């Protein structure tokens, strides 16, 4: 274990990336726990206010991201400064992306239906950084044996193939499949060979003169969303909290 850690994490300079990812995930989880306690009126926590102004946690998140980012640029990846900067950057990114929906809509939609976008962005970001961390680096490691070179070459070839399939899946409007398909074999392949989602670049390019294909793609997308939407919403509610119900508008009122 120690040899693997040294060869694949420390020597290629991936320790700051690991620290940043860990700080990112933990900060997001702790922040969500605190905000849910504040929402429920439990615990010693409360909203931060200054002069009657609600200070969202995206504000300290931006500060930490800037400090950690510039600190990482000015530091050595193998030094203490790089590790500290990576932790600060991960914490800041976790706070910022936890309120991604607020930045997108320029409105306090944290506990609304639109606020689910923050959870999706955080999960996708953690997955992408995890893929970078899990991938074996073919460079930056000295004195590789022939067997290690072969193993790394095999991994790189598999990643390259999955990446091509992921590009096809992405063009078919399947972003989640494309992201996870980069590292998980066959996931991107399934997304690449199945019908594209309506409105995707692939559908506009290849289904324009094929009405049967467009109808079949629309029907399959409808059944897929109906089958998985409830499970996806339940997972988002479990991670980020259930959004507030939309207000019912009476006819003739705005």
GROMACS .gro file of C-alpha atoms in nm, residues 46-251:
model
  206
   46UNK     CA    1  -2.813   3.052   1.217
   47UNK     CA    2  -2.790   3.268   0.908
   48UNK     CA    3  -2.500   3.514   0.898
   49UNK     CA    4  -2.617   3.874   0.871
   50UNK     CA    5  -2.431   4.203   0.857
   51UNK     CA    6  -2.633   4.523   0.882
   52UNK     CA    7  -2.953   4.340   0.790
   53UNK     CA    8  -2.787   4.181   0.485
   54UNK     CA    9  -2.790   3.802   0.455
   55UNK     CA   10  -2.434   3.689   0.380
   56UNK     CA   11  -2.454   3.375   0.167
   57UNK     CA   12  -2.179   3.121   0.211
   58UNK     CA   13  -2.079   3.169  -0.152
   59UNK     CA   14  -1.903   3.490  -0.033
   60UNK     CA   15  -1.645   3.321   0.194
   61UNK     CA   16  -1.632   3.048  -0.070
   62UNK     CA   17  -1.511   3.294  -0.331
   63UNK     CA   18  -1.249   3.430  -0.090
   64UNK     CA   19  -1.117   3.080  -0.009
   65UNK     CA   20  -1.114   2.984  -0.376
   66UNK     CA   21  -0.914   3.293  -0.472
   67UNK     CA   22  -0.666   3.249  -0.185
   68UNK     CA   23  -0.627   2.876  -0.244
   69UNK     CA   24  -0.602   2.913  -0.622
   70UNK     CA   25  -0.331   3.179  -0.617
   71UNK     CA   26  -0.155   2.997  -0.335
   72UNK     CA   27  -0.150   2.677  -0.538
   73UNK     CA   28  -0.005   2.858  -0.840
   74UNK     CA   29   0.271   3.005  -0.627
   75UNK     CA   30   0.346   2.683  -0.437
   76UNK     CA   31   0.523   2.358  -0.508
   77UNK     CA   32   0.294   2.058  -0.556
   78UNK     CA   33   0.516   1.854  -0.326
   79UNK     CA   34   0.541   2.114  -0.048
   80UNK     CA   35   0.332   2.205   0.253
   81UNK     CA   36   0.218   2.528   0.088
   82UNK     CA   37   0.068   2.337  -0.203
   83UNK     CA   38  -0.119   2.105   0.034
   84UNK     CA   39  -0.260   2.392   0.239
   85UNK     CA   40  -0.362   2.582  -0.075
   86UNK     CA   41  -0.532   2.272  -0.212
   87UNK     CA   42  -0.740   2.234   0.105
   88UNK     CA   43  -0.840   2.602   0.097
   89UNK     CA   44  -0.931   2.579  -0.270
   90UNK     CA   45  -1.139   2.264  -0.215
   91UNK     CA   46  -1.326   2.425   0.074
   92UNK     CA   47  -1.394   2.738  -0.130
   93UNK     CA   48  -1.511   2.541  -0.432
   94UNK     CA   49  -1.745   2.339  -0.212
   95UNK     CA   50  -1.904   2.656  -0.071
   96UNK     CA   51  -1.932   2.822  -0.413
   97UNK     CA   52  -2.081   2.526  -0.599
   98UNK     CA   53  -2.322   2.456  -0.314
   99UNK     CA   54  -2.485   2.784  -0.422
  100UNK     CA   55  -2.432   2.737  -0.794
  101UNK     CA   56  -2.806   2.775  -0.857
  102UNK     CA   57  -2.801   3.114  -0.685
  103UNK     CA   58  -2.525   3.234  -0.918
  104UNK     CA   59  -2.703   3.089  -1.220
  105UNK     CA   60  -3.043   3.245  -1.149
  106UNK     CA   61  -2.916   3.550  -0.957
  107UNK     CA   62  -3.183   3.474  -0.700
  108UNK     CA   63  -3.204   3.291  -0.366
  109UNK     CA   64  -3.331   2.958  -0.499
  110UNK     CA   65  -3.140   2.741  -0.251
  111UNK     CA   66  -3.448   2.551  -0.128
  112UNK     CA   67  -3.647   2.571  -0.450
  113UNK     CA   68  -3.677   2.329  -0.740
  114UNK     CA   69  -3.411   2.526  -0.927
  115UNK     CA   70  -3.174   2.471  -0.636
  116UNK     CA   71  -3.135   2.108  -0.735
  117UNK     CA   72  -2.887   2.224  -0.999
  118UNK     CA   73  -2.636   2.291  -0.722
  119UNK     CA   74  -2.646   1.928  -0.611
  120UNK     CA   75  -2.609   1.804  -0.968
  121UNK     CA   76  -2.310   2.030  -1.033
  122UNK     CA   77  -2.139   1.924  -0.710
  123UNK     CA   78  -2.187   1.553  -0.786
  124UNK     CA   79  -2.059   1.592  -1.143
  125UNK     CA   80  -1.762   1.798  -1.026
  126UNK     CA   81  -1.666   1.542  -0.763
  127UNK     CA   82  -1.698   1.265  -1.023
  128UNK     CA   83  -1.475   1.447  -1.274
  129UNK     CA   84  -1.208   1.525  -1.014
  130UNK     CA   85  -1.228   1.166  -0.893
  131UNK     CA   86  -1.163   1.047  -1.248
  132UNK     CA   87  -0.855   1.268  -1.269
  133UNK     CA   88  -0.734   1.134  -0.937
  134UNK     CA   89  -0.802   0.769  -1.017
  135UNK     CA   90  -0.633   0.779  -1.358
  136UNK     CA   91  -0.277   0.650  -1.363
  137UNK     CA   92  -0.032   0.919  -1.476
  138UNK     CA   93   0.199   0.798  -1.754
  139UNK     CA   94   0.435   1.087  -1.685
  140UNK     CA   95   0.598   1.222  -1.371
  141UNK     CA   96   0.697   0.878  -1.235
  142UNK     CA   97   1.058   0.774  -1.279
  143UNK     CA   98   1.212   0.430  -1.331
  144UNK     CA   99   0.899   0.248  -1.443
  145UNK     CA  100   0.935  -0.123  -1.500
  146UNK     CA  101   0.822  -0.285  -1.822
  147UNK     CA  102   0.520  -0.433  -1.647
  148UNK     CA  103   0.423  -0.092  -1.504
  149UNK     CA  104   0.454   0.066  -1.847
  150UNK     CA  105   0.232  -0.204  -1.992
  151UNK     CA  106  -0.030  -0.160  -1.722
  152UNK     CA  107  -0.032   0.216  -1.764
  153UNK     CA  108  -0.053   0.180  -2.141
  154UNK     CA  109  -0.354  -0.050  -2.105
  155UNK     CA  110  -0.526   0.193  -1.871
  156UNK     CA  111  -0.460   0.486  -2.103
  157UNK     CA  112  -0.593   0.292  -2.403
  158UNK     CA  113  -0.912   0.203  -2.215
  159UNK     CA  114  -0.959   0.564  -2.104
  160UNK     CA  115  -0.905   0.688  -2.459
  161UNK     CA  116  -1.164   0.443  -2.597
  162UNK     CA  117  -1.413   0.527  -2.323
  163UNK     CA  118  -1.352   0.896  -2.387
  164UNK     CA  119  -1.444   0.858  -2.756
  165UNK     CA  120  -1.763   0.672  -2.662
  166UNK     CA  121  -1.833   0.943  -2.404
  167UNK     CA  122  -1.809   1.212  -2.671
  168UNK     CA  123  -2.069   1.027  -2.877
  169UNK     CA  124  -2.292   0.986  -2.570
  170UNK     CA  125  -2.252   1.357  -2.493
  171UNK     CA  126  -2.353   1.452  -2.847
  172UNK     CA  127  -2.663   1.237  -2.795
  173UNK     CA  128  -2.765   1.448  -2.495
  174UNK     CA  129  -2.655   1.203  -2.224
  175UNK     CA  130  -2.427   1.414  -2.008
  176UNK     CA  131  -2.429   1.194  -1.695
  177UNK     CA  132  -2.360   0.880  -1.897
  178UNK     CA  133  -2.076   1.058  -2.075
  179UNK     CA  134  -1.912   1.171  -1.749
  180UNK     CA  135  -1.923   0.837  -1.571
  181UNK     CA  136  -1.849   0.647  -1.892
  182UNK     CA  137  -1.499   0.793  -1.907
  183UNK     CA  138  -1.388   0.567  -1.623
  184UNK     CA  139  -1.647   0.289  -1.608
  185UNK     CA  140  -1.622   0.049  -1.903
  186UNK     CA  141  -1.933  -0.019  -2.114
  187UNK     CA  142  -2.131   0.270  -1.960
  188UNK     CA  143  -2.029   0.513  -2.234
  189UNK     CA  144  -2.061   0.239  -2.496
  190UNK     CA  145  -2.424   0.182  -2.401
  191UNK     CA  146  -2.493   0.554  -2.418
  192UNK     CA  147  -2.318   0.577  -2.754
  193UNK     CA  148  -2.515   0.299  -2.928
  194UNK     CA  149  -2.860   0.383  -2.793
  195UNK     CA  150  -3.093   0.638  -2.948
  196UNK     CA  151  -3.015   1.005  -2.893
  197UNK     CA  152  -3.236   1.227  -2.680
  198UNK     CA  153  -3.466   1.464  -2.869
  199UNK     CA  154  -3.309   1.804  -2.922
  200UNK     CA  155  -2.952   1.677  -2.889
  201UNK     CA  156  -2.691   1.766  -3.155
  202UNK     CA  157  -2.690   1.403  -3.273
  203UNK     CA  158  -3.071   1.399  -3.313
  204UNK     CA  159  -3.071   1.729  -3.503
  205UNK     CA  160  -2.797   1.605  -3.734
  206UNK     CA  161  -2.907   1.247  -3.805
  207UNK     CA  162  -3.280   1.232  -3.724
  208UNK     CA  163  -3.386   1.538  -3.923
  209UNK     CA  164  -3.521   1.333  -4.213
  210UNK     CA  165  -3.613   1.024  -4.012
  211UNK     CA  166  -3.952   1.085  -3.848
  212UNK     CA  167  -3.973   0.729  -3.716
  213UNK     CA  168  -3.637   0.766  -3.543
  214UNK     CA  169  -3.744   1.100  -3.393
  215UNK     CA  170  -4.069   0.952  -3.265
  216UNK     CA  171  -3.893   0.646  -3.122
  217UNK     CA  172  -3.630   0.865  -2.955
  218UNK     CA  173  -3.897   1.087  -2.799
  219UNK     CA  174  -4.091   0.784  -2.670
  220UNK     CA  175  -3.780   0.624  -2.524
  221UNK     CA  176  -3.675   0.949  -2.355
  222UNK     CA  177  -4.024   0.983  -2.205
  223UNK     CA  178  -4.020   0.632  -2.059
  224UNK     CA  179  -3.662   0.673  -1.935
  225UNK     CA  180  -3.738   0.999  -1.756
  226UNK     CA  181  -4.056   0.857  -1.608
  227UNK     CA  182  -3.871   0.550  -1.481
  228UNK     CA  183  -3.570   0.724  -1.329
  229UNK     CA  184  -3.693   1.074  -1.241
  230UNK     CA  185  -3.840   0.969  -0.905
  231UNK     CA  186  -3.522   0.785  -0.802
  232UNK     CA  187  -3.302   1.077  -0.911
  233UNK     CA  188  -3.518   1.325  -0.721
  234UNK     CA  189  -3.511   1.103  -0.410
  235UNK     CA  190  -3.130   1.086  -0.427
  236UNK     CA  191  -3.106   1.464  -0.468
  237UNK     CA  192  -3.342   1.515  -0.173
  238UNK     CA  193  -3.131   1.280   0.038
  239UNK     CA  194  -2.809   1.465  -0.047
  240UNK     CA  195  -2.924   1.825  -0.057
  241UNK     CA  196  -3.260   1.835   0.120
  242UNK     CA  197  -3.613   1.844  -0.014
  243UNK     CA  198  -3.704   2.172  -0.187
  244UNK     CA  199  -3.993   2.388  -0.074
  245UNK     CA  200  -4.323   2.323  -0.256
  246UNK     CA  201  -4.405   2.566  -0.531
  247UNK     CA  202  -4.669   2.823  -0.434
  248UNK     CA  203  -5.009   2.765  -0.592
  249UNK     CA  204  -5.115   3.058  -0.806
  250UNK     CA  205  -5.485   3.133  -0.833
  251UNK     CA  206  -5.630   3.198  -1.180
   0.00000   0.00000   0.00000
